[in-house]
Coordinates of C-alpha atoms in Angstrom, one line a residue:
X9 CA -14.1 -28.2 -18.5
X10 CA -13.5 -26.5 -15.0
X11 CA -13.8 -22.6 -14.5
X12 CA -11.8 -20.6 -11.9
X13 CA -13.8 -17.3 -11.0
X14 CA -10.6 -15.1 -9.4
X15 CA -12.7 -12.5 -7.8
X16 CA -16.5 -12.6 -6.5
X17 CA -18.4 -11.4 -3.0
X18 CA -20.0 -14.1 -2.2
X19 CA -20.4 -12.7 1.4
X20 CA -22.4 -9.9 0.2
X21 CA -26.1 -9.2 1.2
X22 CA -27.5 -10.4 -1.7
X23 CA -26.7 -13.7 -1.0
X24 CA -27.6 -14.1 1.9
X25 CA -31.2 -15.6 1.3
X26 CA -29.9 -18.2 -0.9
X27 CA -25.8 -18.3 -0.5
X28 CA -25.7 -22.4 0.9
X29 CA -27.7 -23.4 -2.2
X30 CA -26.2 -21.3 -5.1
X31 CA -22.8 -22.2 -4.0
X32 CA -23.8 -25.8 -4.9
X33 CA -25.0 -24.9 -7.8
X34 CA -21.8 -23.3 -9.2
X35 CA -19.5 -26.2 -7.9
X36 CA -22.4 -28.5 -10.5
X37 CA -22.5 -25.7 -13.1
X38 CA -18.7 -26.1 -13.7
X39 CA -16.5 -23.5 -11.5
X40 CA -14.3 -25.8 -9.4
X41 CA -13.2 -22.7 -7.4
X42 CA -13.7 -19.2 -7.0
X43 CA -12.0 -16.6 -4.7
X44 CA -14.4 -14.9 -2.4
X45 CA -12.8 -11.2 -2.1
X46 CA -12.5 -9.1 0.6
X47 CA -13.1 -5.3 0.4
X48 CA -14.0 -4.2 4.2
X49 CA -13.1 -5.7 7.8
X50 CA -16.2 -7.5 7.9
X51 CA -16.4 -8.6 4.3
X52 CA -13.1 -9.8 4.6
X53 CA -14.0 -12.4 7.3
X54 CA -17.3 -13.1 5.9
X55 CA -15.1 -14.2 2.9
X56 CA -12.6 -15.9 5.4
X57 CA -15.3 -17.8 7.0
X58 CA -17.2 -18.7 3.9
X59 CA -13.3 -19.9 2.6
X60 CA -12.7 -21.9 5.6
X61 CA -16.4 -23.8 5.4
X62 CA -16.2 -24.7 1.7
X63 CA -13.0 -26.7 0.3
X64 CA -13.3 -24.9 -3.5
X65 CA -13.7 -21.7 -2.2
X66 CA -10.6 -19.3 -1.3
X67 CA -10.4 -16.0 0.4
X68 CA -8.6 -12.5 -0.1
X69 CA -8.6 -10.1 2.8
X70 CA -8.1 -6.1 2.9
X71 CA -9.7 -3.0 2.8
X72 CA -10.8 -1.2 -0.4
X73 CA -9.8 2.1 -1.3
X74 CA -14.0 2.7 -0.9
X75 CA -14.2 1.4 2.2
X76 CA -11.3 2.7 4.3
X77 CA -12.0 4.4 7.8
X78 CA -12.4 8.2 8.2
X79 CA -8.7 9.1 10.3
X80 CA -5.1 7.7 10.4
X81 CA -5.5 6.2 13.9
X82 CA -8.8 4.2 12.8
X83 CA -7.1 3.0 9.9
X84 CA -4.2 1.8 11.6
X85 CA -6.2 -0.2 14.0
X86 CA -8.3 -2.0 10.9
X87 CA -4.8 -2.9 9.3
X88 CA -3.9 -4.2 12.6
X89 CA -6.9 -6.9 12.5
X90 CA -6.3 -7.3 8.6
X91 CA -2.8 -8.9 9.1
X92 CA -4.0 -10.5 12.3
X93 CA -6.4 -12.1 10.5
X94 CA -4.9 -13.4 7.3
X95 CA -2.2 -15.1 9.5
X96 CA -4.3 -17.2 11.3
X97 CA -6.2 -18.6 8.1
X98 CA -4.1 -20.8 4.7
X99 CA -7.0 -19.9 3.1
X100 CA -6.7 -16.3 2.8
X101 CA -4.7 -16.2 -0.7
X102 CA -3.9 -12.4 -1.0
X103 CA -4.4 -9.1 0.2
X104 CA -6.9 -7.2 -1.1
X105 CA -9.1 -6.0 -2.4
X106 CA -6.6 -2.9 -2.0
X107 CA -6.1 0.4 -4.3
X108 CA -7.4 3.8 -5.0
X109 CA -10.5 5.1 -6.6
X110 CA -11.4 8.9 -7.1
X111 CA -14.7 8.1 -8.9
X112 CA -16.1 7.6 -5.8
X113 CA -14.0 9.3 -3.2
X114 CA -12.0 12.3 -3.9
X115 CA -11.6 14.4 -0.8
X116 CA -9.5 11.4 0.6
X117 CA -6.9 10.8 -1.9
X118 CA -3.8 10.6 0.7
X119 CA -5.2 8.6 2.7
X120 CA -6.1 6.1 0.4
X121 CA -2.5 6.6 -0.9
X122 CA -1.7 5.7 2.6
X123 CA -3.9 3.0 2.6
X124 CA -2.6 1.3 -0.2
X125 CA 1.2 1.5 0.6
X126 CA 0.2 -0.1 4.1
X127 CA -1.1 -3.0 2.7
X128 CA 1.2 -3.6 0.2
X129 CA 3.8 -4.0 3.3
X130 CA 1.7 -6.7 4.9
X131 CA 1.2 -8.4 1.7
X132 CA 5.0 -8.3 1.1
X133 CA 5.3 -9.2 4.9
X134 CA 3.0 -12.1 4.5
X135 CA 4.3 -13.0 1.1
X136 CA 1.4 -12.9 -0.2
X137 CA 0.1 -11.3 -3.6
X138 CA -2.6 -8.0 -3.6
X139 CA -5.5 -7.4 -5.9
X140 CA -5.7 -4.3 -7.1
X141 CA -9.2 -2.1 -7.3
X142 CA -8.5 1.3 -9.6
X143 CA -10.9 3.9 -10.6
X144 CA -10.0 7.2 -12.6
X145 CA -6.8 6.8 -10.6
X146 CA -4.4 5.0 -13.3
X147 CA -1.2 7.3 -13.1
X148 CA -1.4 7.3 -9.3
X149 CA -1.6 3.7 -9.0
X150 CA 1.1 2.8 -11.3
X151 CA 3.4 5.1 -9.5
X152 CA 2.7 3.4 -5.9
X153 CA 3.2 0.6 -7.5
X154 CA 6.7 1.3 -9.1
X155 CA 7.5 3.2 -5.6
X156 CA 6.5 0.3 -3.7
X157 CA 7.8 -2.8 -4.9
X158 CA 5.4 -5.9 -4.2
X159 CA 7.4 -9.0 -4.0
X160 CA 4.7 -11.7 -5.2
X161 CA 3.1 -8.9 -7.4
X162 CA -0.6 -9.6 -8.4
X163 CA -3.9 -8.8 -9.8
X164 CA -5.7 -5.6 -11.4
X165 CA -8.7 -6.8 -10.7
X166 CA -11.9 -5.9 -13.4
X167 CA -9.2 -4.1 -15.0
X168 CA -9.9 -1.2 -16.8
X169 CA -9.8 -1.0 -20.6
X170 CA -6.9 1.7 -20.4
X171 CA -4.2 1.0 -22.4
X172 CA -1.5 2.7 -20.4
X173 CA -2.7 0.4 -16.9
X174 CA -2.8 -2.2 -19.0
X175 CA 0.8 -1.5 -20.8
X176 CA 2.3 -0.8 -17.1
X177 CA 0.6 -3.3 -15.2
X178 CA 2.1 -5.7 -17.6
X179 CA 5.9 -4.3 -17.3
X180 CA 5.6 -4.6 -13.9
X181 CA 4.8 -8.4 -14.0
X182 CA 1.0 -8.2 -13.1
X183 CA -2.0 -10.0 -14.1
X184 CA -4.5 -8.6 -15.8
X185 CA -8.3 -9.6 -14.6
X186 CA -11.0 -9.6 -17.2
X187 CA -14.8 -8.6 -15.8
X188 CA -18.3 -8.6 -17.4
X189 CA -17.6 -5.0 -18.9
X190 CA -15.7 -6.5 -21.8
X191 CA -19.0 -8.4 -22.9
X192 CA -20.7 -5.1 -22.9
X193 CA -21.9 -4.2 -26.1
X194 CA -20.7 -0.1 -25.8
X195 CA -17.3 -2.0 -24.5
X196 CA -15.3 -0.3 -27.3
X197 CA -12.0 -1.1 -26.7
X198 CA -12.0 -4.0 -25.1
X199 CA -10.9 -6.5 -27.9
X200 CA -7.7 -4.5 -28.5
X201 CA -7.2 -4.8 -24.4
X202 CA -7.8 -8.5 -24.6
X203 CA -5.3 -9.0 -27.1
X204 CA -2.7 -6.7 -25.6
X205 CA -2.8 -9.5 -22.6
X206 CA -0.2 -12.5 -22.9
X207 CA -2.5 -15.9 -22.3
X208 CA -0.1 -16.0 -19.4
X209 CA -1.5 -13.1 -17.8
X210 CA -5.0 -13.5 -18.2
X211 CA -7.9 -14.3 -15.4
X212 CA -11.2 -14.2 -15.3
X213 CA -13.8 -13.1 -13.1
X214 CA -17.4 -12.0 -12.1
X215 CA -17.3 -9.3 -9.7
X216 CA -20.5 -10.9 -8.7
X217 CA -23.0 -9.9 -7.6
X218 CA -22.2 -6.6 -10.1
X219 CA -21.6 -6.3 -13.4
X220 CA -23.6 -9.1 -15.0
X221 CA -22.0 -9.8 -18.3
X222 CA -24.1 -10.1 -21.1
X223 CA -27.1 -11.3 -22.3
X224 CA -28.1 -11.2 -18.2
X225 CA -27.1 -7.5 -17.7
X226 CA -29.4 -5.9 -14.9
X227 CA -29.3 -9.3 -13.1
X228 CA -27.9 -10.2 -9.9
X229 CA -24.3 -12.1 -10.8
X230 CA -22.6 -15.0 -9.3
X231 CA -19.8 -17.3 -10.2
X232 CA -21.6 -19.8 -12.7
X233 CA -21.5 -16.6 -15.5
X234 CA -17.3 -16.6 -15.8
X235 CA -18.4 -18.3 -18.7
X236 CA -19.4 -15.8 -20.6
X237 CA -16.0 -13.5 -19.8
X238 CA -14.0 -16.8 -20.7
X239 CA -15.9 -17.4 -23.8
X240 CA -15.6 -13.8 -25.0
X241 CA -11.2 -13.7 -24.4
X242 CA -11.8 -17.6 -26.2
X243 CA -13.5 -15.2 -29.2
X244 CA -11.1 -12.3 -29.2
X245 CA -7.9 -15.1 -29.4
X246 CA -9.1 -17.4 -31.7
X247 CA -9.6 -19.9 -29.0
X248 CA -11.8 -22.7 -27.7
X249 CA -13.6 -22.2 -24.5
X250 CA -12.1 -25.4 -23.0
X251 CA -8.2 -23.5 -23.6
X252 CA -9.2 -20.8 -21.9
X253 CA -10.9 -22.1 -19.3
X254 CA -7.8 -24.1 -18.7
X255 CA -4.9 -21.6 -19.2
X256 CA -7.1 -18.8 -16.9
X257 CA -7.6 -21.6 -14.1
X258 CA -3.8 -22.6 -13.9
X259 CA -3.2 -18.3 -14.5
X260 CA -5.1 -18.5 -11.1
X261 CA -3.5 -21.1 -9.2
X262 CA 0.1 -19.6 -10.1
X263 CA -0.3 -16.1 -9.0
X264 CA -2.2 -17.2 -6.1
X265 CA -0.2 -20.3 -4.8
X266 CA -3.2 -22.7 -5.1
X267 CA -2.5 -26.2 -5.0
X268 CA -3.7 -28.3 -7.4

């Protein structure tokens, strides 16, 4: 059984005592690739570099809704690099991790709007798909997305258990990215989400190193605990681990041109 973790940060500073090591680790426990995912200028070619140095291991570049720079002109600029970036690597598979989020950051909201609609034009320039970070920001996201068309569409990423995203992303021919939070025990809705999902739509991911799925909630994460989000959709369907694991890695490859 192979496992395809879509989205981690492996470049993140809590790797970085023991990153070499654990990354052999997850190619023996079972997760033939994962996608290191971008979120900042420099996380993007941490993830770029960490890509390019490990065969198994695929990038995404952009910047995050939480992570965008303070004016217009700065933004412009980081875009700039962004693009530059992505077309200088085949192992950059998409752009993002793009979006909006208002949890965090609400003074912002146009520019994050701005943000967004930028990158989606490199990503349809590149051809490329996007991965999509949303936080208490569903209406505003679908409609940039129905405004904006995105040629190669893409990924909610972690998705949130809202039926509406979930019913829209859907329509408008995206995949729908299942995190740690639907192991969560006060997880409420998140077997009726999981259903609502064609097979054909489904990934899986960790987030890592947040949002440790249970039983090792409170613990660092990393790619070796997809099992636990593929053996919870394996519940929820009536399935075996082993079709899961399979359909989510090919699910993977497709949306993200990965050769076999």
């Amino acid at each position: 059984m192979e496992l395809f973790d879509s989205h981690a940060h492996l470049d993140d500073e809590k790797f970085d005592e023991d990153r070499d090591n654990l990354i052999e680790q997850i190619k023996k426990a079972g997760v033939a690739k994962f996608i290191s995912a971008g979120y900042s200028l420099e996380g993007s070619r941490k993830a770029k570099e960490l890509a390019e140095q490990y065969d198994f291991i695929y990038a995404t570049a952009g910047i995050s809704p939480n992570d965008i720079p303070q004016t217009e002109d700065e933004l412009w600029k980081v875009l700039l690099e962004i693009e530059e970036m992505v077309k200088q690597s085949k192992k950059i598979v998409a752009i993002g991790e793009i979006g909006l989020d208002y949890y965090w950051n609400e003074e912002n909201k146009d520019l994050q709007k701005k943000a967004f609609t930028k990158q989606i034009e490199i990503a349809n320039r590149l051809k490329l798909p996007i991965v999509i970070h949303t936080r208490e920001a569903v209406m505003d996201t679908i409609q940039i997305l129905k405004q904006n068309q995105v040629y190669a569409k893409g990924v909610f990423h972690c998705c949130p258990l809202n039926r509406e995203l979930v019913r829209e992303a859907l329509k408008l021919g995206f995949y729908i990215s299942f995190a740690g939070p639907v192991t969560f025990k006060n997880s409420k809705n998140a077997d009726e989400i999981i259903q609502m999902v064609p097979n054909e739509k489904i990934l899986i991911e960790t987030d890592s190193p947040y949002l440790s799925p249970e039983p090792l909630r409170g613990r660092r994460n990393d790619p070796r605990n997809v099992k636990y989000i593929a053996q919870k959709i394996a519940t929820i369907k009536n399935l075996n681990l082993e079709e899961v694991a399979q359909m989510t890695f090919e699910n993977t490859e497709r949306i993200f041109s990965i050769k076999k």
